[in-house]
Amino acid sequence: MARMKFLCDADRCIECNACVTACKNEHEVPWGINRRRVVTINDGKPGERSISMACMHCTDAPCAAVCPVSCFYTTADAIVLHDKDLCIGCGYCFYACPFGAPQYPRVGNFGGRGKMDKCTYCAGGPQQDNTRVEYTQYGSNRIAEGKLPLCAEMCSTKALLAGDGEMIATIYRERVQRRGYGSGAWGWRTAYRTTVNV
Amino acid sequence: MRRILLAPLMVLFLALCAPGIVTQAQAQPARGAISAEELELQRMLQGGRIEGRTTLPDAQSEVLIQPAGKAWRDFHNVTLAWVGGIAVGGMLIILVAFYLGRGKIMVEGGLSGRTIQRFNLLERANHWMVASCFIVLGLTGLNLTFGRHLLLPIVGAETFTAISLWGKVLHNYLAFPFTLGIVLMLLLWVKDNIPNGRDIEWFKQGGGLIGKGHPKAGRFNAGQKMVFWITTLGGAAVAISGYMLIFPFWGEFGVAEMQLAHIVHSVISVLMIAAMLAHIYIGSIGMQGAFDAMGTGEVDLNWAKEHHALWVEEQQKRETAARPAAQPAE
Ligand code: SF4
Ligand code: SF4
């Protein structure tokens, strides 16, 4: 089985937000929730980089470690998913996640955050694959159809890579060697405790 | 002519630059010398986070990586579990041991059969409002930390979610009567709970819990004053930190503030729970005659004399002063 990862080549990302839009559209993500976002660091300064970030599907995922109802599970492809029927909307996964991936529908300003929502790696949830219930709760399940996440598929500059960790690391490594520079795999040290050595 | 001159110059220029670019790329990433690995490592070791700008109208989304999440995870899963486990579990063990060792503390002079009013209706009603809120708040709070280890394997995932969800709702709503009760408590009892010299004496004598004899005390002895201040000050801290967490989309609280609020809230809560266990023990099975104070509000006179001698004197003096008409004037 593969070990699915995301890798954003910040030297290619042009902050077009196509990944963000593709994600919102594919899964009909409600207002106020962004499963993916593009963060620009050093905006307007030397060393400006844009990084497309969503749930990284961490190794030893912090969200799963702190969830008081233990509603997370990891698929055979190492995708971190959660069960919205069990989630109580406490916000703990949001406190622990290094990437700010867990999002909450703003059901009210008091107490309840509503069920947590985050990037599923286009892998749906615990419901039966590609059913209406699964779609309503988690969005589409492209993985079950043998496809990769749409954000990476849509990326015009191929800055955002999704797929088996080894494979996307190799692609990135070759790129960096050819062009002679690369700022590295953002979030990899934090999420996977490895880096892509070039 | 110019072009002919320019061409070799260009070649020379490129030849000079090229090795520079290559070595630079190997030594450190070019174009602003920024490296994800280094930045992540640095922020992880030195604290701080990697932030930028987004096009979303949400300040929280501008944080790219927050290493503090790891610290909070360690706090929640390790520190809090240990502090809470030791505080609450340890206190239960101590109380059981105390009960087995010392037994129920009896009124030494026996019950007199005559009573004196200790707490009026308002005081008792408020006490029980705070107490019942506290018990529910405490249990639902403990459930968030320990439930998945203790309760989840027994009742199963769905039931546990139902319990936790209702627990969360109760926790959120009972926060308000709890806070109100704490404020009332402060107003009702603060004047009798100012620490004074007698409290030191009370502690020196072990509060009458250890050894014989009862140190003199006013309306509240030093132990009760401690309970009072733990409740009011602890309650205030728990309330403030709790309100920071209860309105997740209101105010300017980012993830860092919420992590801090949670740490304050949970540590103080488990310590308060431990203290209240002791309070519940001594107010019920731990001491003869003590429960009446908050039950009927009337305590046995002998109990009152033994534990609150100065207060009884004062009350009796006041009573005689309040009935001057009964005494014929000189
Ligand atoms: S990125 Fe956040 S939500 Fe995703 S697996 Fe890691 S900790 Fe969990
Ligand atoms: S918000 Fe839901 S998924 Fe996240 S920690 Fe709480 S119960 Fe678990």
Coordinates of C-alpha atoms and ligand atoms in Angstrom, one line a residue:
Chain A
M1 CA 0.0 0.0 0.0
A2 CA 1.0 3.5 -0.7
R3 CA 1.8 6.1 1.9
M4 CA -0.2 9.1 0.6
K5 CA 1.3 12.6 1.1
F6 CA 1.0 16.1 -0.2
L7 CA 3.9 18.1 -1.3
C8 CA 3.8 21.8 -2.2
D9 CA 6.7 23.0 -4.4
A10 CA 6.6 26.6 -3.2
D11 CA 9.0 27.7 -6.0
R12 CA 6.3 26.8 -8.5
C13 CA 3.1 27.9 -6.6
I14 CA 1.8 31.1 -8.2
E15 CA -1.0 31.6 -5.6
C16 CA -3.7 31.2 -8.2
N17 CA -6.0 29.4 -5.6
A18 CA -7.2 26.9 -8.2
C19 CA -6.6 24.1 -5.7
V20 CA -8.8 26.0 -3.1
T21 CA -11.6 26.5 -5.6
A22 CA -11.4 23.0 -7.0
C23 CA -11.7 21.6 -3.5
K24 CA -14.6 23.7 -2.5
N25 CA -16.4 22.9 -5.7
E26 CA -15.7 19.2 -5.8
H27 CA -16.9 18.6 -2.2
E28 CA -19.4 21.4 -2.0
V29 CA -17.7 22.6 1.1
P30 CA -20.0 25.1 2.9
W31 CA -19.3 28.8 3.4
G32 CA -16.7 29.6 6.0
I33 CA -14.9 26.3 5.6
N34 CA -11.7 26.0 3.6
R35 CA -10.2 22.6 3.5
R36 CA -7.3 24.0 1.6
R37 CA -5.8 27.4 1.6
V38 CA -2.8 29.2 0.1
V39 CA -0.6 31.0 2.5
T40 CA 1.9 33.5 1.2
I41 CA 4.9 34.1 3.5
N42 CA 7.2 37.1 3.1
D43 CA 4.5 38.7 1.0
G44 CA 6.1 41.4 -1.2
K45 CA 9.5 40.9 0.2
P46 CA 12.5 38.9 -1.0
G47 CA 12.0 35.3 -0.4
E48 CA 8.2 35.4 -1.0
R49 CA 6.7 32.0 -1.2
S50 CA 3.2 30.7 -1.5
I51 CA 2.3 27.4 0.0
S52 CA -0.9 25.5 -0.6
M53 CA -1.8 23.9 2.7
A54 CA -4.5 21.5 3.8
C55 CA -4.5 18.5 6.2
M56 CA -1.1 16.8 5.7
H57 CA -2.4 13.4 6.8
C58 CA 0.3 13.2 9.5
T59 CA 2.3 10.3 10.7
D60 CA 1.2 9.7 14.3
A61 CA -1.5 12.4 13.7
P62 CA -1.9 14.9 16.6
C63 CA -5.6 15.4 15.9
A64 CA -6.2 11.7 16.4
A65 CA -4.1 11.7 19.5
V66 CA -6.1 14.3 21.3
C67 CA -9.6 13.6 20.2
P68 CA -11.7 12.9 23.3
V69 CA -14.0 10.6 21.5
S70 CA -11.3 8.9 19.4
C71 CA -13.2 9.5 16.2
F72 CA -10.2 9.4 13.9
Y73 CA -8.9 6.5 11.9
T74 CA -6.1 6.0 9.4
T75 CA -6.8 4.2 6.1
A76 CA -4.5 1.6 4.6
D77 CA -3.1 4.4 2.4
A78 CA -2.2 6.4 5.6
I79 CA -5.0 8.9 5.0
V80 CA -6.3 10.4 8.2
L81 CA -10.1 10.5 8.3
H82 CA -12.7 11.0 11.0
D83 CA -16.2 10.0 11.7
K84 CA -18.5 13.0 11.9
D85 CA -21.2 11.0 13.6
L86 CA -18.9 10.6 16.5
C87 CA -17.3 14.1 16.6
I88 CA -18.6 16.4 19.3
G89 CA -17.1 19.6 17.9
C90 CA -14.9 20.2 20.9
G91 CA -12.1 21.9 19.0
Y92 CA -9.3 19.9 20.5
C93 CA -8.0 18.6 17.1
F94 CA -7.8 22.3 16.0
Y95 CA -5.7 23.1 19.0
A96 CA -3.3 20.2 18.3
C97 CA -3.1 20.3 14.5
P98 CA 0.1 22.1 13.4
F99 CA -1.4 23.1 10.1
G100 CA -4.8 24.5 11.2
A101 CA -6.5 21.9 9.1
P102 CA -9.6 21.2 11.2
Q103 CA -12.4 23.6 10.3
Y104 CA -15.8 24.1 11.9
P105 CA -19.2 25.2 10.5
R106 CA -20.2 28.3 12.4
V107 CA -23.5 26.9 13.7
G108 CA -23.8 29.5 16.3
N109 CA -21.7 31.8 18.3
F110 CA -22.1 29.9 21.5
G111 CA -20.6 26.7 22.6
G112 CA -21.1 24.4 19.7
R113 CA -18.6 24.5 16.9
G114 CA -20.5 21.9 14.9
K115 CA -19.0 18.8 13.4
M116 CA -15.3 19.2 12.5
D117 CA -14.5 19.2 8.8
K118 CA -11.2 18.8 7.1
C119 CA -9.5 17.7 4.0
T120 CA -10.2 14.0 3.4
Y121 CA -7.6 13.5 0.7
C122 CA -10.7 13.1 -1.5
A123 CA -11.2 9.8 0.3
G124 CA -14.6 10.4 1.8
G125 CA -15.4 9.0 5.2
P126 CA -16.6 6.0 7.1
Q127 CA -19.9 5.8 5.2
Q128 CA -20.2 3.4 2.3
D129 CA -18.0 4.6 -0.6
N130 CA -19.6 7.0 -3.1
T131 CA -23.0 7.1 -1.6
R132 CA -25.2 10.2 -1.1
V133 CA -24.7 10.1 2.6
E134 CA -20.9 10.0 2.2
Y135 CA -21.0 12.9 -0.2
T136 CA -23.2 15.0 2.0
Q137 CA -21.0 14.5 5.1
Y138 CA -17.5 14.3 3.6
G139 CA -17.6 15.2 -0.1
S140 CA -16.6 13.0 -3.0
N141 CA -14.5 9.9 -2.8
R142 CA -12.0 10.0 -5.6
I143 CA -9.7 7.6 -4.0
A144 CA -12.3 4.9 -4.2
E145 CA -12.6 5.6 -7.9
G146 CA -8.8 5.2 -8.2
K147 CA -8.2 8.9 -8.7
L148 CA -5.9 11.3 -6.7
P149 CA -7.0 14.4 -4.9
L150 CA -8.5 17.0 -7.2
C151 CA -6.5 20.0 -5.9
A152 CA -3.2 18.4 -7.0
E153 CA -4.7 17.2 -10.3
M154 CA -6.0 20.7 -11.1
C155 CA -2.7 22.5 -10.2
S156 CA -1.7 24.4 -13.3
T157 CA 2.0 24.6 -12.4
K158 CA 2.0 21.2 -10.8
A159 CA 3.3 22.8 -7.7
L160 CA 1.0 20.8 -5.6
L161 CA 1.8 17.1 -5.7
A162 CA -0.3 14.3 -4.2
G163 CA 0.4 10.6 -4.3
D164 CA 2.7 8.1 -2.7
G165 CA 5.3 9.9 -0.6
E166 CA 8.2 8.2 -2.2
M167 CA 7.0 8.9 -5.7
I168 CA 6.3 12.6 -5.2
A169 CA 9.5 13.1 -3.3
T170 CA 11.4 11.7 -6.3
I171 CA 9.6 14.0 -8.7
Y172 CA 10.4 17.0 -6.4
R173 CA 14.0 15.9 -6.0
E174 CA 14.5 15.6 -9.8
R175 CA 13.0 19.1 -10.3
V176 CA 15.2 20.7 -7.7
Q177 CA 18.3 19.0 -9.2
R178 CA 17.4 20.2 -12.7
R179 CA 16.6 23.8 -11.8
G180 CA 19.2 24.1 -9.1
Y181 CA 17.0 25.4 -6.2
G182 CA 14.1 24.5 -4.0
S183 CA 12.9 25.7 -0.7
G184 CA 12.0 22.2 0.4
A185 CA 8.9 20.2 1.2
W186 CA 6.8 22.5 3.4
G187 CA 5.4 20.8 6.4
W188 CA 7.1 17.5 5.9
R189 CA 9.4 17.8 8.9
T190 CA 6.4 18.6 11.0
A191 CA 3.9 16.1 9.5
Y192 CA 6.1 13.2 8.5
R193 CA 9.3 13.7 10.5
T194 CA 11.3 13.4 7.3
T195 CA 12.5 15.8 4.7
V196 CA 13.2 15.5 1.1
N197 CA 16.9 15.4 0.7
V198 CA 18.1 16.8 -2.6
Chain B
M1 CA 31.2 45.9 -33.6
R2 CA 29.5 46.5 -30.4
R3 CA 27.7 43.2 -30.6
I4 CA 30.9 41.3 -31.2
L5 CA 32.4 42.8 -28.1
L6 CA 29.3 42.2 -26.1
A7 CA 29.1 38.5 -26.9
P8 CA 32.4 37.4 -25.2
L9 CA 31.6 39.7 -22.3
M10 CA 28.3 37.9 -21.9
V11 CA 30.0 34.6 -22.0
L12 CA 32.5 35.7 -19.4
F13 CA 29.7 37.1 -17.2
L14 CA 27.8 33.8 -17.4
A15 CA 30.9 31.8 -16.7
L16 CA 31.6 33.8 -13.6
C17 CA 28.0 33.6 -12.4
A18 CA 27.2 30.0 -13.1
P19 CA 29.4 28.4 -10.5
G20 CA 28.1 30.9 -8.1
I21 CA 24.5 29.9 -8.7
V22 CA 25.3 26.2 -8.5
T23 CA 27.2 26.4 -5.2
Q24 CA 24.6 28.7 -3.8
A25 CA 21.9 26.1 -4.6
Q26 CA 23.9 23.4 -2.9
A27 CA 24.8 25.4 0.1
Q28 CA 21.4 26.9 0.7
P29 CA 18.3 27.4 -1.5
A30 CA 18.6 30.4 -3.7
R31 CA 16.0 33.1 -4.3
G32 CA 15.8 34.6 -0.8
A33 CA 17.5 31.7 0.9
I34 CA 14.5 30.3 2.5
S35 CA 14.2 26.6 3.5
A36 CA 11.1 24.9 4.8
E37 CA 13.1 22.4 6.8
E38 CA 15.2 25.0 8.5
L39 CA 12.3 27.3 9.2
E40 CA 10.2 24.5 10.7
L41 CA 13.1 23.2 12.8
Q42 CA 13.9 26.7 14.0
R43 CA 10.3 27.5 15.0
M44 CA 9.9 24.1 16.6
L45 CA 13.0 24.7 18.8
Q46 CA 12.6 28.4 19.4
G47 CA 8.8 28.6 19.5
G48 CA 6.8 30.9 17.3
R49 CA 5.1 30.0 14.1
I50 CA 5.2 30.3 10.4
E51 CA 2.7 32.9 9.3
G52 CA 1.8 34.6 6.1
R53 CA -1.1 36.1 4.4
T54 CA -4.1 34.6 2.7
T55 CA -6.9 35.9 0.6
L56 CA -9.4 34.4 3.1
P57 CA -11.2 36.7 5.6
D58 CA -10.0 34.6 8.5
A59 CA -7.0 35.5 10.5
Q60 CA -6.6 31.9 11.8
S61 CA -6.0 30.7 8.3
E62 CA -2.9 32.9 8.0
V63 CA -0.9 30.6 10.3
L64 CA 0.8 28.1 8.1
I65 CA 2.5 26.0 10.8
Q66 CA 2.0 26.3 14.6
P67 CA 4.5 24.0 16.5
A68 CA 2.7 24.9 19.7
G69 CA 0.1 22.3 18.8
K70 CA 2.7 19.7 19.7
A71 CA 3.2 21.2 23.1
W72 CA -0.5 21.4 23.7
R73 CA -0.9 17.7 22.6
D74 CA 1.8 16.7 25.1
F75 CA 0.0 18.8 27.8
H76 CA -3.4 17.3 27.0
N77 CA -2.3 13.7 26.6
V78 CA 0.5 13.4 29.2
T79 CA 0.7 16.3 31.7
L80 CA -3.0 16.8 32.2
A81 CA -3.6 13.1 32.4
W82 CA -1.0 12.7 35.1
V83 CA -1.8 15.9 37.0
G84 CA -5.5 15.1 36.9
G85 CA -5.0 11.4 37.7
I86 CA -2.8 12.1 40.6
A87 CA -4.8 14.9 42.0
V88 CA -8.2 13.2 41.8
G89 CA -7.1 9.6 42.3
G90 CA -4.6 10.6 45.0
M91 CA -7.2 12.5 46.9
L92 CA -9.6 9.6 46.8
I93 CA -6.9 7.3 48.2
I94 CA -6.0 9.8 50.9
L95 CA -9.7 10.1 51.9
V96 CA -10.2 6.4 52.1
A97 CA -7.0 6.0 54.1
F98 CA -8.1 8.8 56.4
Y99 CA -11.5 7.3 56.9
L100 CA -10.0 3.9 57.7
G101 CA -7.4 5.4 60.0
R102 CA -9.1 8.1 61.8
G103 CA -12.7 7.2 61.2
K104 CA -15.6 9.5 61.5
I105 CA -14.9 12.5 63.6
M106 CA -17.5 12.6 66.3
V107 CA -18.8 15.4 68.4
E108 CA -16.7 14.9 71.5
G109 CA -19.2 16.1 74.0
G110 CA -22.0 14.2 72.2
L111 CA -25.0 15.8 70.6
S112 CA -26.7 18.3 72.8
G113 CA -30.1 18.2 71.1
R114 CA -30.2 21.9 70.9
T115 CA -29.4 23.6 67.6
I116 CA -28.2 26.9 66.3
Q117 CA -28.7 28.3 62.8
R118 CA -25.5 28.2 60.8
F119 CA -26.6 28.9 57.2
N120 CA -29.9 30.6 56.1
L121 CA -32.0 29.5 53.2
L122 CA -30.3 31.8 50.7
E123 CA -26.8 30.6 51.7
R124 CA -27.9 27.0 51.4
A125 CA -29.7 27.4 48.2
N126 CA -26.8 29.1 46.6
H127 CA -24.4 26.5 48.0
W128 CA -26.4 23.7 46.4
M129 CA -26.7 25.4 43.1
V130 CA -23.0 25.8 42.9
A131 CA -22.4 22.3 44.2
S132 CA -24.7 20.6 41.7
C133 CA -23.3 22.7 38.9
F134 CA -19.8 21.8 40.0
I135 CA -20.4 18.1 40.1
V136 CA -21.9 18.1 36.6
L137 CA -19.2 20.4 35.3
G138 CA -16.5 18.3 36.9
L139 CA -17.7 15.0 35.7
T140 CA -18.3 16.2 32.1
G141 CA -14.9 17.9 32.1
L142 CA -13.1 14.8 33.4
N143 CA -14.9 12.9 30.7
L144 CA -13.2 14.9 28.0
T145 CA -9.8 13.8 29.3
F146 CA -10.3 10.4 30.8
G147 CA -13.6 9.2 29.3
R148 CA -12.0 7.7 26.2
H149 CA -9.8 5.6 28.4
L150 CA -12.3 4.6 31.1
L151 CA -15.8 4.9 29.6
L152 CA -15.4 4.5 25.9
P153 CA -14.3 0.9 26.0
I154 CA -17.2 0.0 28.2
V155 CA -20.2 1.8 26.6
G156 CA -19.0 1.8 22.9
A157 CA -18.3 4.6 20.5
E158 CA -21.9 5.7 19.8
T159 CA -23.1 5.9 23.4
F160 CA -19.9 7.6 24.4
T161 CA -20.4 10.2 21.8
A162 CA -24.0 10.8 23.0
I163 CA -22.8 11.1 26.6
S164 CA -20.0 13.4 25.6
L165 CA -22.2 15.6 23.4
W166 CA -24.8 16.0 26.1
G167 CA -22.0 16.5 28.6
K168 CA -20.6 19.3 26.5
V169 CA -24.0 21.0 26.2
L170 CA -24.5 20.8 30.0
H171 CA -20.9 22.0 30.6
N172 CA -21.5 25.0 28.4
Y173 CA -24.9 26.0 29.9
L174 CA -24.2 25.2 33.6
A175 CA -21.2 27.5 33.4
F176 CA -23.6 30.4 33.8
P177 CA -25.4 29.4 37.0
F178 CA -22.1 28.3 38.4
T179 CA -20.5 31.7 37.8
L180 CA -23.5 33.4 39.2
G181 CA -23.3 31.2 42.3
I182 CA -19.6 31.9 42.8
V183 CA -20.2 35.7 42.7
L184 CA -23.1 35.3 45.2
M185 CA -20.9 33.1 47.4
L186 CA -18.2 35.7 47.4
L187 CA -20.6 38.5 48.4
L188 CA -22.3 36.3 51.1
W189 CA -19.2 34.9 52.8
V190 CA -16.2 37.0 52.1
K191 CA -16.4 39.1 55.3
D192 CA -16.1 35.9 57.4
N193 CA -13.3 34.5 55.3
I194 CA -10.6 37.1 55.7
P195 CA -7.5 35.3 56.9
N196 CA -6.3 36.3 60.3
G197 CA -3.9 35.2 63.0
R198 CA -6.1 32.5 64.4
D199 CA -5.8 30.6 61.1
I200 CA -2.1 30.0 61.7
E201 CA -2.9 28.6 65.1
W202 CA -5.5 26.4 63.5
F203 CA -3.0 25.0 61.1
K204 CA -0.4 24.5 63.8
Q205 CA -2.9 22.4 65.7
G206 CA -3.7 20.4 62.6
G207 CA -7.2 21.7 62.5
G208 CA -8.4 19.2 65.0
L209 CA -8.2 16.5 62.3
I210 CA -4.9 15.2 63.5
G211 CA -4.6 14.8 67.2
K212 CA -7.0 15.9 69.9
G213 CA -8.6 19.2 70.8
H214 CA -10.1 21.9 68.7
P215 CA -8.4 25.1 67.9
K216 CA -10.7 28.0 68.4
A217 CA -12.3 29.4 65.3
G218 CA -14.8 32.1 64.2
R219 CA -17.6 31.5 61.7
F220 CA -15.1 29.8 59.4
N221 CA -12.0 28.0 60.4
A222 CA -8.8 28.1 58.4
G223 CA -9.7 24.9 56.5
Q224 CA -13.0 26.3 55.5
K225 CA -11.5 29.6 54.5
M226 CA -9.2 27.6 52.2
V227 CA -12.2 25.9 50.6
F228 CA -13.8 29.3 50.2
W229 CA -10.8 30.9 48.5
I230 CA -10.2 27.8 46.3
T231 CA -13.8 28.0 45.2
T232 CA -14.0 31.7 44.6
L233 CA -10.5 32.3 43.1
G234 CA -10.3 29.0 41.4
G235 CA -13.9 29.4 40.2
A236 CA -13.1 32.8 38.8
A237 CA -10.1 31.5 36.9
V238 CA -12.0 28.6 35.6
A239 CA -14.9 30.8 34.6
I240 CA -12.8 33.3 32.7
S241 CA -10.7 30.7 30.9
G242 CA -13.9 28.8 30.2
Y243 CA -15.7 31.8 28.6
M244 CA -12.7 32.2 26.4
L245 CA -13.3 28.7 25.0
I246 CA -17.1 28.8 24.9
F247 CA -17.4 31.4 22.1
P248 CA -15.0 29.9 19.6
F249 CA -15.9 32.4 16.8
W250 CA -16.2 35.5 18.9
G251 CA -13.5 37.9 19.9
E252 CA -9.9 37.8 18.8
F253 CA -8.9 34.6 20.3
G254 CA -6.6 32.6 18.1
V255 CA -5.4 29.1 18.5
A256 CA -2.6 30.2 20.9
E257 CA -5.0 31.9 23.3
M258 CA -7.3 28.9 23.2
Q259 CA -4.5 26.5 24.0
L260 CA -3.5 28.7 27.0
A261 CA -7.1 29.1 28.1
H262 CA -7.6 25.3 28.0
I263 CA -4.4 24.7 30.0
V264 CA -5.4 27.1 32.7
H265 CA -9.0 25.8 32.7
S266 CA -8.1 22.2 33.0
V267 CA -5.3 22.3 35.5
I268 CA -7.2 24.5 37.9
S269 CA -10.3 22.4 37.4
V270 CA -8.7 19.1 38.3
L271 CA -7.1 20.7 41.4
M272 CA -10.4 22.1 42.4
I273 CA -12.0 18.7 42.0
A274 CA -9.5 17.2 44.3
A275 CA -10.0 19.9 46.9
M276 CA -13.8 19.6 46.6
L277 CA -13.6 15.8 47.1
A278 CA -12.0 16.5 50.5
H279 CA -14.7 19.1 51.2
I280 CA -17.5 16.7 50.3
Y281 CA -15.9 14.0 52.5
I282 CA -15.6 16.2 55.6
G283 CA -19.0 17.6 55.1
S284 CA -20.7 14.2 54.9
I285 CA -19.4 10.9 56.1
G286 CA -16.2 12.4 57.5
M287 CA -17.7 14.3 60.4
Q288 CA -20.7 13.9 62.7
G289 CA -23.0 16.8 62.6
A290 CA -21.3 18.7 59.8
F291 CA -23.8 17.9 57.0
D292 CA -26.6 19.6 58.9
A293 CA -25.0 23.0 58.4
M294 CA -25.9 22.8 54.7
G295 CA -28.8 20.4 55.1
T296 CA -31.2 21.9 57.5
G297 CA -29.0 24.9 58.2
E298 CA -29.3 24.1 61.9
V299 CA -26.3 22.6 63.6
D300 CA -26.0 21.0 67.0
L301 CA -24.8 23.4 69.6
N302 CA -22.1 21.1 70.9
W303 CA -20.7 20.6 67.3
A304 CA -20.8 24.4 66.9
K305 CA -19.0 25.0 70.2
E306 CA -16.3 22.5 69.3
H307 CA -15.6 23.7 65.8
H308 CA -16.6 27.4 65.9
A309 CA -16.3 28.4 69.5
L310 CA -15.8 32.1 68.8
W311 CA -18.7 32.2 66.4
V312 CA -21.1 30.6 68.9
E313 CA -20.0 33.1 71.5
E314 CA -20.6 35.9 69.1
Q315 CA -24.0 34.6 68.0
Q316 CA -25.2 34.2 71.6
K317 CA -24.0 37.6 72.5
R318 CA -25.8 39.0 69.6
E319 CA -29.0 37.1 70.5
T320 CA -28.9 38.5 74.1
A321 CA -28.3 41.9 72.7
A322 CA -31.2 41.5 70.3
R323 CA -33.6 40.7 73.2
P324 CA -33.1 43.6 75.6
A325 CA -36.8 44.0 76.1
A326 CA -36.9 40.6 77.8
Q327 CA -34.6 41.9 80.5
P328 CA -36.0 44.5 82.8
A329 CA -34.0 47.7 82.7
E330 CA -32.0 48.5 85.8
Ligands
SF4_1 S1 -2.6 18.0 9.3 FE1 -3.8 18.3 11.2 S2 -5.8 17.4 10.8 FE2 -4.4 16.6 9.2 S3 -3.6 14.7 10.1 FE3 -2.2 16.3 10.7 S4 -2.9 16.9 12.7 FE4 -4.6 15.8 11.8
SF4_2 S1 -13.7 18.5 17.2 FE1 -14.4 16.4 16.8 S2 -12.8 15.4 15.7 FE2 -11.9 17.2 16.7 S3 -11.1 16.5 18.6 FE3 -13.2 17.2 19.0 S4 -14.5 15.4 18.8 FE4 -12.5 14.9 17.8

